[in-house]
mmCIF file of C-alpha atoms in Angstrom:
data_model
loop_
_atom_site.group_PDB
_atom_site.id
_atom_site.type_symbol
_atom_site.label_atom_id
_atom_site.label_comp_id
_atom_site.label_asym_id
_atom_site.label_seq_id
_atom_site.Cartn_x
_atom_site.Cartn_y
_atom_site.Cartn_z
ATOM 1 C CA UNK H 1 112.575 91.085 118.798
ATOM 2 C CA UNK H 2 110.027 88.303 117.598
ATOM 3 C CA UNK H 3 112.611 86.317 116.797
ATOM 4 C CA UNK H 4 115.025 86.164 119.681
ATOM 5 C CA UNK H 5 111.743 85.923 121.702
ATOM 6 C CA UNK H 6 111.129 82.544 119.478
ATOM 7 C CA UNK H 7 114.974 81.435 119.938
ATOM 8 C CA UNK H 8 114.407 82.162 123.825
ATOM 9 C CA UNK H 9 111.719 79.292 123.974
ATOM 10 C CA UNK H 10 108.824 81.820 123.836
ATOM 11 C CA UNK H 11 105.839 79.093 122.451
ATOM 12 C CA UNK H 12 103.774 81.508 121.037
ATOM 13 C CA UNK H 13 102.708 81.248 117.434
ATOM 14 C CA UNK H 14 106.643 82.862 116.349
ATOM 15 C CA UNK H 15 107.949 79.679 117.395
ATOM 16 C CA UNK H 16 105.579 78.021 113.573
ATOM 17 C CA UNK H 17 106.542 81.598 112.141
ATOM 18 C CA UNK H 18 110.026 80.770 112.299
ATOM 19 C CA UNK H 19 109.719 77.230 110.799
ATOM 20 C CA UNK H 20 107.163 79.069 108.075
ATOM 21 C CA UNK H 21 109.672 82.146 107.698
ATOM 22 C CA UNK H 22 113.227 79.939 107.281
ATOM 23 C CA UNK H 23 110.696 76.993 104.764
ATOM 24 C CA UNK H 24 110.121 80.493 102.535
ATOM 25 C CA UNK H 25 113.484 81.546 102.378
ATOM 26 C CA UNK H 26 114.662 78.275 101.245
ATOM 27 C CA UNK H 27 112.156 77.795 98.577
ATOM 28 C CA UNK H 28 112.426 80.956 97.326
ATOM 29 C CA UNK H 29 116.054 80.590 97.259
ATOM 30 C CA UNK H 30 115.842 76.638 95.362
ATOM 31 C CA UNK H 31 113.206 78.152 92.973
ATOM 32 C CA UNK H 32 116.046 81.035 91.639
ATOM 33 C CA UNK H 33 119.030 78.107 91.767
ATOM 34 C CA UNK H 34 119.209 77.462 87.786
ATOM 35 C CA UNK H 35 117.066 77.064 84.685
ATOM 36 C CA UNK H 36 114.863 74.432 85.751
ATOM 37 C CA UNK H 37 114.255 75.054 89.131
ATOM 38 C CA UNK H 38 111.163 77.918 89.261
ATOM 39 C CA UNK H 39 108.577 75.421 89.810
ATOM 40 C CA UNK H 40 110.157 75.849 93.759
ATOM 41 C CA UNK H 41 108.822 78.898 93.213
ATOM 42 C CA UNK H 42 105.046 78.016 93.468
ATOM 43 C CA UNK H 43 106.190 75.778 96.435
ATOM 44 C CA UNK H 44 107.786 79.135 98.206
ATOM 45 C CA UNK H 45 104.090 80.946 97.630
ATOM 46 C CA UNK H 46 102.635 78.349 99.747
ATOM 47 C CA UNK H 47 104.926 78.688 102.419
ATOM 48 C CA UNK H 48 104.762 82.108 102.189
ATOM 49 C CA UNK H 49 100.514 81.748 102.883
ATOM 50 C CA UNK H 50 101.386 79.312 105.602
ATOM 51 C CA UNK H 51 103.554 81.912 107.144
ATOM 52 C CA UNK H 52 100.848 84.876 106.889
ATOM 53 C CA UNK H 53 98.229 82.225 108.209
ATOM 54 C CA UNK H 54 100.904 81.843 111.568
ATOM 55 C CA UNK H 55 102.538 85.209 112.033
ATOM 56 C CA UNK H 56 101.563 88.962 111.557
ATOM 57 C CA UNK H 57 105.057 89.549 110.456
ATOM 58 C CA UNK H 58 104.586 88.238 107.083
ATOM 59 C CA UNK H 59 105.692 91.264 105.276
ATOM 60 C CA UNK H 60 109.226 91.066 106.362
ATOM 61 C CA UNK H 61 109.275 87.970 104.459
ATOM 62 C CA UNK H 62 107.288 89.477 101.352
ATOM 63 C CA UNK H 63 110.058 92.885 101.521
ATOM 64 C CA UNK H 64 112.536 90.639 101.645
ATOM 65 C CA UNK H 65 111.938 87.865 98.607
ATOM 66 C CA UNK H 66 110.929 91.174 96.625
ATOM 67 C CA UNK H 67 113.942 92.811 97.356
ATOM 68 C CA UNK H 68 116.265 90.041 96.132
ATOM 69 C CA UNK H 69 114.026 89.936 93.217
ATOM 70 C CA UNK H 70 115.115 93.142 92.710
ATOM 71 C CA UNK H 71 119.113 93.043 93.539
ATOM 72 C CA UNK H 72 118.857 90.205 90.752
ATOM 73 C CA UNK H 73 117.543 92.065 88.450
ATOM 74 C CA UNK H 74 119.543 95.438 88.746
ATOM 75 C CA UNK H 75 122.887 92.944 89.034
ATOM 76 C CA UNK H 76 122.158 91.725 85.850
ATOM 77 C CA UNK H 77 121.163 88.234 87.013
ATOM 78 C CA UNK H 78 117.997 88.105 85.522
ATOM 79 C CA UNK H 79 116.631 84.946 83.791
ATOM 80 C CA UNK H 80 113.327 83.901 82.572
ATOM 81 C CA UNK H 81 113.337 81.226 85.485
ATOM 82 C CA UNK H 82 113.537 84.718 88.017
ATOM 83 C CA UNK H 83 110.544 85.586 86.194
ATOM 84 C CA UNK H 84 108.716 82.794 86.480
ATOM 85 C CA UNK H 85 109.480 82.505 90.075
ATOM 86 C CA UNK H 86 108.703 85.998 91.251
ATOM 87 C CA UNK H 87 105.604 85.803 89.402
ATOM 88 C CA UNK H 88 104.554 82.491 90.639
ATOM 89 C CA UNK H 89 105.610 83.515 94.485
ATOM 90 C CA UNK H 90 103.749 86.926 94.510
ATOM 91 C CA UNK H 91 100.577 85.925 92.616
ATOM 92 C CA UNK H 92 100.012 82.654 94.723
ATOM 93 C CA UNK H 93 101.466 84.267 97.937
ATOM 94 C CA UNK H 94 99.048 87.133 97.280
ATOM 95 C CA UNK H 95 96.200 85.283 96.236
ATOM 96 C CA UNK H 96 96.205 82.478 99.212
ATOM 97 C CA UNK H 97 97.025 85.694 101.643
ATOM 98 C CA UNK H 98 94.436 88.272 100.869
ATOM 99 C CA UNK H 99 92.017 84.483 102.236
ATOM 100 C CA UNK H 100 93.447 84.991 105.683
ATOM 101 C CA UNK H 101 90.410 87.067 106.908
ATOM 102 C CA UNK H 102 92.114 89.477 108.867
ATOM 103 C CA UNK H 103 94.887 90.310 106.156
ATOM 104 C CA UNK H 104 91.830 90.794 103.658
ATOM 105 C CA UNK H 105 93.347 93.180 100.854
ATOM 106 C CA UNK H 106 95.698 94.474 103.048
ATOM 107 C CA UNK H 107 98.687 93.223 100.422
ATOM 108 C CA UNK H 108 97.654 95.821 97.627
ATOM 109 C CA UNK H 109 96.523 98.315 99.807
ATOM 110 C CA UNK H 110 99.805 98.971 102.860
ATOM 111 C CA UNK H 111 102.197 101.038 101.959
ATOM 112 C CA UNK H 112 104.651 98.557 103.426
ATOM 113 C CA UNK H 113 103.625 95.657 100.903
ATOM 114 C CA UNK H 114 104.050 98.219 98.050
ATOM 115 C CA UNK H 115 107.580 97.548 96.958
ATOM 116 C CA UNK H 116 106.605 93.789 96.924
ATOM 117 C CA UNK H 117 103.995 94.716 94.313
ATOM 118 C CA UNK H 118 106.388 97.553 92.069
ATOM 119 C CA UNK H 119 108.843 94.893 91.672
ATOM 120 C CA UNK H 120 106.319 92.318 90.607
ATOM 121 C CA UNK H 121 105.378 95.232 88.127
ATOM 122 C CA UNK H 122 108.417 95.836 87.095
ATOM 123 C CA UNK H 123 109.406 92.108 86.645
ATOM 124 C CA UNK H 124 106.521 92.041 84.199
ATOM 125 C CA UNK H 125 107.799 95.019 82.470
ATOM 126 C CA UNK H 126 111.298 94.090 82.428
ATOM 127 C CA UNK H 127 110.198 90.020 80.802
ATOM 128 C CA UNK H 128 108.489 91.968 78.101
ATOM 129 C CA UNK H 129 111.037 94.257 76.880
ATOM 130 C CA UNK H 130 113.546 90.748 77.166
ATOM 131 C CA UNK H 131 110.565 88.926 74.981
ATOM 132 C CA UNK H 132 110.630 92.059 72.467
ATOM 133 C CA UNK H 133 114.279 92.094 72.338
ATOM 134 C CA UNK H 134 114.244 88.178 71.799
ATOM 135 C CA UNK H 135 111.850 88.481 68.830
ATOM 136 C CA UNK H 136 113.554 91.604 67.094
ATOM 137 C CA UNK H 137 116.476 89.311 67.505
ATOM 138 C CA UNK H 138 118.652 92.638 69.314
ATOM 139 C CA UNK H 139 121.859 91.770 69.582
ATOM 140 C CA UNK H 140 123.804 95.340 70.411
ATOM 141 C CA UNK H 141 123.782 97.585 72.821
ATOM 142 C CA UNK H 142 122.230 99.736 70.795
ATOM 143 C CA UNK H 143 119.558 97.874 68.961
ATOM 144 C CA UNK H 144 118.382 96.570 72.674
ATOM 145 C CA UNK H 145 118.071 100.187 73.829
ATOM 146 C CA UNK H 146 116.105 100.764 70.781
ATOM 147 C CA UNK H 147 113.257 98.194 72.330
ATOM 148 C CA UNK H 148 113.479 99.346 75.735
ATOM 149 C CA UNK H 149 113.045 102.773 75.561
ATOM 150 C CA UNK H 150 109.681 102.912 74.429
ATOM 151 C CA UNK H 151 108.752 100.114 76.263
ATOM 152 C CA UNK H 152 110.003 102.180 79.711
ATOM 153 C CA UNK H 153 108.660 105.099 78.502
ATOM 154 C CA UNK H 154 105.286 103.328 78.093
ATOM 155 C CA UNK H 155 105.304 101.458 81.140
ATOM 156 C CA UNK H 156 106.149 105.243 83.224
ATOM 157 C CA UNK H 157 103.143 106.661 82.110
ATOM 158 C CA UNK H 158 101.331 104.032 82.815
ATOM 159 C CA UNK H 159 102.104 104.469 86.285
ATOM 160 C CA UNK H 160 101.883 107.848 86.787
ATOM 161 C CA UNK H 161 98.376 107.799 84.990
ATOM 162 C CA UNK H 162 97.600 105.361 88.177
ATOM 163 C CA UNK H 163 98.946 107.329 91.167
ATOM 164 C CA UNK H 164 96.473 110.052 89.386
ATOM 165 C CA UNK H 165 94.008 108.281 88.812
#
């Protein structure tokens, strides 16, 4: 509704959401392009800050850049550069949003900016077990399984020992 309302002519603050919200998108999606191209990604945190400063409807965007995170990931599409975008997005997005006084710590607190932070978890996870499999030089199917496992299996209890804690 907020954005057909912006589309309509509606001059309220969606009509600089919009520009914020499309300016994310498109750095998020230039800092995942190829090898060399994560730096968009600290580029794509900013926007992402201006677009929390402008519109309450910031986590859409956040949801959204998480969950292609994630699709890349789980389609076997990850790279370090994903990495090193993700990263760079959520931890200067974050950062420069939890400034915006009335979004405070709202970003690792709502339950509806909580996948945004388990896939920036998991990305972290997921770059260590490639750096381990890297350095033990893995090349099977196998022998890469052999790395991972623990490291999964490490990672798990580590967050179950934090939704009991």
């Amino acid at each position: 509704s907020h954005i057909m309302r912006a589309i309509a002519g509606g001059f309220d603050n969606e009509s600089v959401a919009i520009t914020a919200m499309v300016l994310t998108f498109y750095l998020w999606t230039r800092s995942v392009r190829n090898k060399g191209s994560w730096p968009f990604g600290i580029l794509a945190g900013l926007a992402y800050f201006y677009m929390v400063a402008t519109w309450g409807g910031f986590v859409f965007v956040l949801n959204l850049v998480a969950v292609h995170a994630f699709v890349l990931v789980v389609t076997g599409k990850y790279t370090h550069g994903l990495h090193k975008s993700y990263t760079l997005f959520y931890i200067i997005g974050t950062v420069l949003a939890i400034q915006v006084p009335i979004v405070n710590l709202t970003p690792l607190k709502s339950m509806e900016q909580l996948s945004a932070l388990l896939v920036f978890a998991g990305m972290q996870v997921w770059a260590f077990m490639e750096y381990r499999i890297e350095a033990k030089k893995a090349k099977t199917f196998a022998e890469k399984w052999q790395v991972r496992i623990p490291i999964i299996t490490a990672a798990a209890m580590a967050g179950v020992a934090v939704i009991i804690a």
